[in-house]
PDB file of C-alpha atoms in Angstrom:
ATOM      1  CA  GLU A  15       6.203  15.843  -3.671  1.00  0.00           C
ATOM      2  CA  ALA A  16       5.604  13.630  -6.398  1.00  0.00           C
ATOM      3  CA  ASP A  17       8.801  12.631  -8.837  1.00  0.00           C
ATOM      4  CA  ILE A  18       6.737  11.713 -11.403  1.00  0.00           C
ATOM      5  CA  TYR A  19       4.213  14.147 -13.680  1.00  0.00           C
ATOM      6  CA  GLN A  20       1.898  13.192 -15.508  1.00  0.00           C
ATOM      7  CA  THR A  21      -0.519  15.849 -18.247  1.00  0.00           C
ATOM      8  CA  PRO A  22      -3.150  16.409 -18.249  1.00  0.00           C
ATOM      9  CA  ARG A  23      -5.089  15.416 -15.306  1.00  0.00           C
ATOM     10  CA  TYR A  24      -8.146  15.409 -17.101  1.00  0.00           C
ATOM     11  CA  LEU A  25      -8.510  15.399 -21.466  1.00  0.00           C
ATOM     12  CA  VAL A  26     -12.434  15.626 -22.944  1.00  0.00           C
ATOM     13  CA  ILE A  27     -12.111  15.056 -26.949  1.00  0.00           C
ATOM     14  CA  GLY A  28     -13.221  14.743 -30.050  1.00  0.00           C
ATOM     15  CA  THR A  29     -13.569  11.487 -31.847  1.00  0.00           C
ATOM     16  CA  GLY A  30     -10.790  11.385 -34.371  1.00  0.00           C
ATOM     17  CA  LYS A  31      -7.966  13.760 -32.812  1.00  0.00           C
ATOM     18  CA  LYS A  32      -4.853  13.146 -32.193  1.00  0.00           C
ATOM     19  CA  ILE A  33      -3.476  13.493 -28.691  1.00  0.00           C
ATOM     20  CA  THR A  34      -0.176  13.077 -26.589  1.00  0.00           C
ATOM     21  CA  LEU A  35      -0.333  11.987 -22.840  1.00  0.00           C
ATOM     22  CA  GLU A  36       2.801  13.460 -21.209  1.00  0.00           C
ATOM     23  CA  CYS A  37       4.868  11.492 -19.082  1.00  0.00           C
ATOM     24  CA  SER A  38       7.951  12.682 -17.347  1.00  0.00           C
ATOM     25  CA  GLN A  39       9.958  11.724 -14.162  1.00  0.00           C
ATOM     26  CA  THR A  40      12.857  13.376 -12.139  1.00  0.00           C
ATOM     27  CA  MET A  41      14.240  10.119 -11.039  1.00  0.00           C
ATOM     28  CA  GLY A  42      16.959   8.828 -14.122  1.00  0.00           C
ATOM     29  CA  HIS A  43      14.928   5.691 -13.800  1.00  0.00           C
ATOM     30  CA  ASP A  44      15.501   3.073 -17.254  1.00  0.00           C
ATOM     31  CA  LYS A  45      12.297   1.624 -16.628  1.00  0.00           C
ATOM     32  CA  MET A  46       9.209   3.226 -17.642  1.00  0.00           C
ATOM     33  CA  TYR A  47       5.530   1.923 -18.155  1.00  0.00           C
ATOM     34  CA  TRP A  48       2.410   2.888 -19.419  1.00  0.00           C
ATOM     35  CA  TYR A  49      -0.609   1.151 -17.948  1.00  0.00           C
ATOM     36  CA  GLN A  50      -4.568   1.826 -18.778  1.00  0.00           C
ATOM     37  CA  GLN A  51      -7.184   1.432 -16.308  1.00  0.00           C
ATOM     38  CA  ASP A  52     -11.134   1.313 -16.536  1.00  0.00           C
ATOM     39  CA  PRO A  53     -13.110   2.020 -13.890  1.00  0.00           C
ATOM     40  CA  GLY A  54     -13.040  -0.668 -10.873  1.00  0.00           C
ATOM     41  CA  MET A  55     -10.562  -2.728 -13.010  1.00  0.00           C
ATOM     42  CA  GLU A  56      -7.534  -3.758 -12.856  1.00  0.00           C
ATOM     43  CA  LEU A  57      -4.595  -2.222 -14.437  1.00  0.00           C
ATOM     44  CA  HIS A  58      -3.142  -3.567 -17.909  1.00  0.00           C
ATOM     45  CA  LEU A  59      -0.021  -2.719 -18.713  1.00  0.00           C
ATOM     46  CA  ILE A  60       0.131  -1.353 -22.411  1.00  0.00           C
ATOM     47  CA  HIS A  61       3.837  -0.287 -23.286  1.00  0.00           C
ATOM     48  CA  TYR A  62       7.204  -0.336 -21.224  1.00  0.00           C
ATOM     49  CA  SER A  63      10.399   1.116 -21.462  1.00  0.00           C
ATOM     50  CA  TYR A  64      14.031  -0.482 -20.585  1.00  0.00           C
ATOM     51  CA  GLY A  65      15.741   2.703 -21.655  1.00  0.00           C
ATOM     52  CA  VAL A  66      16.334   5.178 -24.507  1.00  0.00           C
ATOM     53  CA  ASN A  67      15.240   3.930 -27.684  1.00  0.00           C
ATOM     54  CA  SER A  68      13.490   1.110 -26.599  1.00  0.00           C
ATOM     55  CA  THR A  69       9.924   0.289 -26.286  1.00  0.00           C
ATOM     56  CA  GLU A  70       7.608  -2.657 -25.908  1.00  0.00           C
ATOM     57  CA  LYS A  71       4.188  -3.361 -26.153  1.00  0.00           C
ATOM     58  CA  GLY A  72       2.786  -5.291 -23.026  1.00  0.00           C
ATOM     59  CA  ASP A  73      -0.232  -7.680 -22.344  1.00  0.00           C
ATOM     60  CA  LEU A  74      -3.022  -5.690 -23.240  1.00  0.00           C
ATOM     61  CA  SER A  75      -2.851  -4.741 -27.121  1.00  0.00           C
ATOM     62  CA  SER A  76      -3.148  -0.919 -27.708  1.00  0.00           C
ATOM     63  CA  GLU A  77      -3.836   1.150 -30.391  1.00  0.00           C
ATOM     64  CA  SER A  78      -1.605   3.945 -29.029  1.00  0.00           C
ATOM     65  CA  THR A  79       2.449   3.762 -29.286  1.00  0.00           C
ATOM     66  CA  VAL A  80       5.219   5.399 -27.223  1.00  0.00           C
ATOM     67  CA  SER A  81       8.617   7.657 -28.062  1.00  0.00           C
ATOM     68  CA  ARG A  82      11.818   6.927 -25.118  1.00  0.00           C
ATOM     69  CA  ILE A  83      14.203   9.529 -27.135  1.00  0.00           C
ATOM     70  CA  ARG A  84      15.194  10.618 -23.571  1.00  0.00           C
ATOM     71  CA  THR A  85      15.654   9.253 -20.149  1.00  0.00           C
ATOM     72  CA  GLU A  86      13.261  11.413 -18.364  1.00  0.00           C
ATOM     73  CA  HIS A  87       9.940  11.411 -20.859  1.00  0.00           C
ATOM     74  CA  PHE A  88       7.837   8.850 -21.973  1.00  0.00           C
ATOM     75  CA  PRO A  89       4.798  10.048 -23.765  1.00  0.00           C
ATOM     76  CA  LEU A  90       2.312   8.124 -25.065  1.00  0.00           C
ATOM     77  CA  THR A  91       0.231   8.994 -28.454  1.00  0.00           C
ATOM     78  CA  LEU A  92      -3.109   8.407 -29.793  1.00  0.00           C
ATOM     79  CA  GLU A  93      -3.539   9.211 -33.490  1.00  0.00           C
ATOM     80  CA  SER A  94      -7.505   9.000 -33.937  1.00  0.00           C
ATOM     81  CA  ALA A  95      -8.980   9.044 -30.679  1.00  0.00           C
ATOM     82  CA  ARG A  96     -11.788   7.000 -30.127  1.00  0.00           C
ATOM     83  CA  PRO A  97     -15.173   6.497 -27.535  1.00  0.00           C
ATOM     84  CA  SER A  98     -13.271   2.912 -26.626  1.00  0.00           C
ATOM     85  CA  HIS A  99     -10.268   4.444 -25.267  1.00  0.00           C
ATOM     86  CA  THR A 100     -11.563   6.621 -23.012  1.00  0.00           C
ATOM     87  CA  SER A 101     -10.051   4.898 -19.930  1.00  0.00           C
ATOM     88  CA  GLN A 102      -7.723   6.226 -16.768  1.00  0.00           C
ATOM     89  CA  TYR A 103      -3.474   5.702 -18.115  1.00  0.00           C
ATOM     90  CA  LEU A 104      -1.031   5.572 -15.758  1.00  0.00           C
ATOM     91  CA  CYS A 105       2.206   5.973 -15.856  1.00  0.00           C
ATOM     92  CA  ALA A 106       5.461   4.287 -13.726  1.00  0.00           C
ATOM     93  CA  SER A 107       8.698   4.206 -13.277  1.00  0.00           C
ATOM     94  CA  SER A 108      11.413   1.899 -11.460  1.00  0.00           C
ATOM     95  CA  GLU A 109      15.418   1.705 -11.618  1.00  0.00           C
ATOM     96  CA  TRP A 110      16.835  -1.500 -12.955  1.00  0.00           C
ATOM     97  CA  GLY A 111      16.942  -4.203 -11.068  1.00  0.00           C
ATOM     98  CA  GLN A 112      14.106  -2.700  -8.817  1.00  0.00           C
ATOM     99  CA  GLU A 113      10.563  -3.543  -8.919  1.00  0.00           C
ATOM    100  CA  VAL A 114       9.185  -1.107  -6.608  1.00  0.00           C
ATOM    101  CA  TYR A 115       7.092   1.221  -8.696  1.00  0.00           C
ATOM    102  CA  THR A 116       6.866   5.048  -8.359  1.00  0.00           C
ATOM    103  CA  PHE A 117       3.631   6.043 -10.430  1.00  0.00           C
ATOM    104  CA  GLY A 118       2.108   9.329 -11.595  1.00  0.00           C
ATOM    105  CA  SER A 119      -1.035  10.727 -10.748  1.00  0.00           C
ATOM    106  CA  GLY A 120      -2.939   9.721 -14.007  1.00  0.00           C
ATOM    107  CA  THR A 121      -4.825  10.960 -17.240  1.00  0.00           C
ATOM    108  CA  ARG A 122      -8.323  10.536 -17.167  1.00  0.00           C
ATOM    109  CA  LEU A 123      -9.512  10.298 -20.307  1.00  0.00           C
ATOM    110  CA  THR A 124     -12.692  10.554 -22.227  1.00  0.00           C
ATOM    111  CA  VAL A 125     -13.173  10.536 -25.911  1.00  0.00           C
ATOM    112  CA  VAL A 126     -16.879  11.969 -27.090  1.00  0.00           C
TER     113      VAL A 126
ATOM    114  CA  ALA B  29       1.594 -16.769 -16.799  1.00  0.00           C
ATOM    115  CA  GLN B  30       1.582 -15.350 -14.025  1.00  0.00           C
ATOM    116  CA  SER B  31      -1.558 -14.187 -12.611  1.00  0.00           C
ATOM    117  CA  VAL B  32      -2.823 -12.217  -8.970  1.00  0.00           C
ATOM    118  CA  THR B  33      -6.419 -13.087  -7.745  1.00  0.00           C
ATOM    119  CA  GLN B  34      -8.025 -10.506  -5.139  1.00  0.00           C
ATOM    120  CA  PRO B  35     -10.948 -12.507  -4.160  1.00  0.00           C
ATOM    121  CA  ASP B  36     -12.993  -9.698  -2.668  1.00  0.00           C
ATOM    122  CA  ILE B  37     -14.736  -6.379  -4.766  1.00  0.00           C
ATOM    123  CA  HIS B  38     -15.773  -4.842  -1.825  1.00  0.00           C
ATOM    124  CA  ILE B  39     -14.620  -5.071   1.657  1.00  0.00           C
ATOM    125  CA  THR B  40     -16.945  -2.864   4.315  1.00  0.00           C
ATOM    126  CA  VAL B  41     -15.151  -2.326   8.292  1.00  0.00           C
ATOM    127  CA  SER B  42     -16.061  -0.114  11.041  1.00  0.00           C
ATOM    128  CA  GLU B  43     -13.422   2.097  11.632  1.00  0.00           C
ATOM    129  CA  GLY B  44     -11.447   0.667  14.815  1.00  0.00           C
ATOM    130  CA  ALA B  45     -11.858  -2.619  13.535  1.00  0.00           C
ATOM    131  CA  SER B  46      -9.305  -4.739  12.066  1.00  0.00           C
ATOM    132  CA  LEU B  47      -9.161  -5.262   8.816  1.00  0.00           C
ATOM    133  CA  GLU B  48      -7.834  -8.102   6.573  1.00  0.00           C
ATOM    134  CA  LEU B  49      -7.424  -8.115   2.591  1.00  0.00           C
ATOM    135  CA  ARG B  50      -6.568 -11.404   0.757  1.00  0.00           C
ATOM    136  CA  CYS B  51      -4.237 -12.032  -2.573  1.00  0.00           C
ATOM    137  CA  ASN B  52      -3.441 -14.667  -4.034  1.00  0.00           C
ATOM    138  CA  TYR B  53      -0.970 -15.691  -6.683  1.00  0.00           C
ATOM    139  CA  SER B  54       0.248 -17.591  -9.509  1.00  0.00           C
ATOM    140  CA  TYR B  55       3.647 -17.817 -10.260  1.00  0.00           C
ATOM    141  CA  GLY B  56       6.099 -20.044 -11.367  1.00  0.00           C
ATOM    142  CA  ALA B  57       9.173 -18.686  -9.957  1.00  0.00           C
ATOM    143  CA  THR B  58      10.451 -16.723  -6.813  1.00  0.00           C
ATOM    144  CA  PRO B  59       8.068 -13.700  -6.678  1.00  0.00           C
ATOM    145  CA  TYR B  60       8.515 -10.448  -6.084  1.00  0.00           C
ATOM    146  CA  LEU B  61       4.642  -8.975  -4.132  1.00  0.00           C
ATOM    147  CA  PHE B  62       3.304  -5.570  -3.477  1.00  0.00           C
ATOM    148  CA  TRP B  63       0.541  -4.171  -2.206  1.00  0.00           C
ATOM    149  CA  TYR B  64      -0.769  -0.453  -3.421  1.00  0.00           C
ATOM    150  CA  VAL B  65      -3.289   1.622  -2.467  1.00  0.00           C
ATOM    151  CA  GLN B  66      -5.021   4.264  -4.721  1.00  0.00           C
ATOM    152  CA  SER B  67      -7.136   7.014  -3.520  1.00  0.00           C
ATOM    153  CA  PRO B  68     -10.003   8.192  -5.788  1.00  0.00           C
ATOM    154  CA  GLY B  69      -8.834   9.893  -8.724  1.00  0.00           C
ATOM    155  CA  GLN B  70      -5.163   9.200  -7.763  1.00  0.00           C
ATOM    156  CA  GLY B  71      -2.062   7.108  -8.977  1.00  0.00           C
ATOM    157  CA  LEU B  72      -1.056   4.289  -6.451  1.00  0.00           C
ATOM    158  CA  GLN B  73       1.195   4.254  -3.496  1.00  0.00           C
ATOM    159  CA  LEU B  74       3.187   1.920  -2.414  1.00  0.00           C
ATOM    160  CA  LEU B  75       2.202   0.317   1.265  1.00  0.00           C
ATOM    161  CA  LEU B  76       4.027  -2.487   1.640  1.00  0.00           C
ATOM    162  CA  LYS B  77       6.956  -4.948  -0.294  1.00  0.00           C
ATOM    163  CA  TYR B  78       8.234  -8.428  -0.235  1.00  0.00           C
ATOM    164  CA  PHE B  79      11.609  -9.491  -2.566  1.00  0.00           C
ATOM    165  CA  SER B  80      12.798 -12.164   0.454  1.00  0.00           C
ATOM    166  CA  GLY B  81      13.271 -13.042   3.935  1.00  0.00           C
ATOM    167  CA  ASP B  82      11.097 -12.717   6.854  1.00  0.00           C
ATOM    168  CA  THR B  83       7.929 -13.212   5.112  1.00  0.00           C
ATOM    169  CA  LEU B  84       5.939 -11.151   7.810  1.00  0.00           C
ATOM    170  CA  VAL B  85       6.917  -7.348   6.022  1.00  0.00           C
ATOM    171  CA  GLN B  86       5.588  -3.756   7.348  1.00  0.00           C
ATOM    172  CA  GLY B  87       4.454  -1.483   5.447  1.00  0.00           C
ATOM    173  CA  ILE B  88       3.512   2.665   5.931  1.00  0.00           C
ATOM    174  CA  LYS B  89       0.496   3.696   7.225  1.00  0.00           C
ATOM    175  CA  GLY B  90       0.585   0.621   9.795  1.00  0.00           C
ATOM    176  CA  PHE B  91      -0.017  -2.102   7.299  1.00  0.00           C
ATOM    177  CA  GLU B  92       1.640  -5.681   7.356  1.00  0.00           C
ATOM    178  CA  ALA B  93       1.949  -8.330   4.963  1.00  0.00           C
ATOM    179  CA  GLU B  94       2.716 -11.817   5.593  1.00  0.00           C
ATOM    180  CA  PHE B  95       3.933 -14.271   2.296  1.00  0.00           C
ATOM    181  CA  LYS B  96       2.581 -17.934   2.747  1.00  0.00           C
ATOM    182  CA  ARG B  97       4.570 -19.610   0.344  1.00  0.00           C
ATOM    183  CA  SER B  98       2.611 -22.799   1.023  1.00  0.00           C
ATOM    184  CA  GLN B  99      -0.885 -20.620   0.274  1.00  0.00           C
ATOM    185  CA  SER B 100       0.582 -18.776  -2.941  1.00  0.00           C
ATOM    186  CA  SER B 101      -0.991 -16.264  -0.638  1.00  0.00           C
ATOM    187  CA  PHE B 102       0.167 -12.675   0.151  1.00  0.00           C
ATOM    188  CA  ASN B 103      -2.721 -11.270   2.751  1.00  0.00           C
ATOM    189  CA  LEU B 104      -3.015  -7.690   4.014  1.00  0.00           C
ATOM    190  CA  ARG B 105      -3.465  -6.557   7.549  1.00  0.00           C
ATOM    191  CA  LYS B 106      -3.646  -3.927   9.325  1.00  0.00           C
ATOM    192  CA  PRO B 107      -5.016  -3.685  13.136  1.00  0.00           C
ATOM    193  CA  SER B 108      -7.569  -0.862  13.612  1.00  0.00           C
ATOM    194  CA  VAL B 109      -8.540   0.687  10.606  1.00  0.00           C
ATOM    195  CA  HIS B 110      -8.807   4.609   9.924  1.00  0.00           C
ATOM    196  CA  TRP B 111     -11.375   6.201   8.286  1.00  0.00           C
ATOM    197  CA  SER B 112      -8.920   7.753   5.875  1.00  0.00           C
ATOM    198  CA  ASP B 113      -7.806   4.001   4.702  1.00  0.00           C
ATOM    199  CA  ALA B 114     -10.907   4.093   2.372  1.00  0.00           C
ATOM    200  CA  ALA B 115      -9.435   3.483  -1.126  1.00  0.00           C
ATOM    201  CA  GLU B 116      -8.695   0.865  -3.712  1.00  0.00           C
ATOM    202  CA  TYR B 117      -5.728  -1.503  -2.393  1.00  0.00           C
ATOM    203  CA  PHE B 118      -4.088  -3.444  -5.545  1.00  0.00           C
ATOM    204  CA  CYS B 119      -2.400  -6.432  -4.789  1.00  0.00           C
ATOM    205  CA  ALA B 120       0.663  -7.317  -7.654  1.00  0.00           C
ATOM    206  CA  VAL B 121       3.170  -9.273  -8.554  1.00  0.00           C
ATOM    207  CA  GLY B 122       6.601  -9.192 -10.327  1.00  0.00           C
ATOM    208  CA  TYR B 123       9.630 -11.402 -11.581  1.00  0.00           C
ATOM    209  CA  SER B 124      12.286 -12.406  -9.576  1.00  0.00           C
ATOM    210  CA  GLY B 125      14.515 -12.341 -12.792  1.00  0.00           C
ATOM    211  CA  GLY B 126      14.905  -8.928 -12.832  1.00  0.00           C
ATOM    212  CA  GLY B 127      13.247  -8.323 -16.382  1.00  0.00           C
ATOM    213  CA  ALA B 128      11.378  -4.992 -17.323  1.00  0.00           C
ATOM    214  CA  ASP B 129       7.957  -6.691 -18.806  1.00  0.00           C
ATOM    215  CA  GLY B 130       5.693  -5.066 -15.431  1.00  0.00           C
ATOM    216  CA  LEU B 131       3.655  -5.760 -12.644  1.00  0.00           C
ATOM    217  CA  THR B 132       0.978  -7.956 -12.732  1.00  0.00           C
ATOM    218  CA  PHE B 133      -2.366  -6.830 -10.602  1.00  0.00           C
ATOM    219  CA  GLY B 134      -4.947  -8.213  -9.209  1.00  0.00           C
ATOM    220  CA  LYS B 135      -8.497  -6.267  -9.677  1.00  0.00           C
ATOM    221  CA  GLY B 136      -8.760  -4.450  -6.660  1.00  0.00           C
ATOM    222  CA  THR B 137     -10.264  -4.599  -3.328  1.00  0.00           C
ATOM    223  CA  HIS B 138     -12.547  -1.372  -2.670  1.00  0.00           C
ATOM    224  CA  LEU B 139     -12.701  -0.573   1.283  1.00  0.00           C
ATOM    225  CA  ILE B 140     -15.428   1.135   2.709  1.00  0.00           C
ATOM    226  CA  ILE B 141     -15.009   2.160   6.394  1.00  0.00           C
ATOM    227  CA  GLN B 142     -18.309   2.738   8.330  1.00  0.00           C
ATOM    228  CA  PRO B 143     -18.381   5.022  11.251  1.00  0.00           C
TER     229      PRO B 143
END
């Protein structure tokens, strides 16, 4: 039973479109994360949040933005999608003081 | 900066044979260490973790891992693999200071099970 949900699972869109990838968790976790994963590659942290109204950029530079208005919700937005944004995006959460992450099933984004 | 090395990109094992996946880390402080498994098109599932204490940790699905500080290693083992173990396996290291700046992952090892 998934406690962290990502929608959509798959998305194919045209260049220049604005998109929002949704991530919600029902565990009340303070910390949330977005990772980008190219096929056959490791995960790279692109955004994280300590809690409501907290957002930070991760190790990998990304043109995406995030917001954290509610504890359970951590959406990722691309204002103008490009083919270079084609990737899988994984959302995760954890409790403060714990480093055990729960991952969502991911959104596989293709920009054509 | 912390880093994780998984030297084997692909490993092929016969069903019923034993398995060992290697992981080496570089980290200045006491690490938190993890193994995750990812099936195709899915997110990551935690197999096991090491925070402190007994250096041999047991996980789900019959997996275990041993933390060896002197070798900076955290290798994953299973005595007898099943076809359902075919997946991508990721080793990860975290910051024991409790910060929120995320886990660092290795590049993964793709496990293939031969009948």
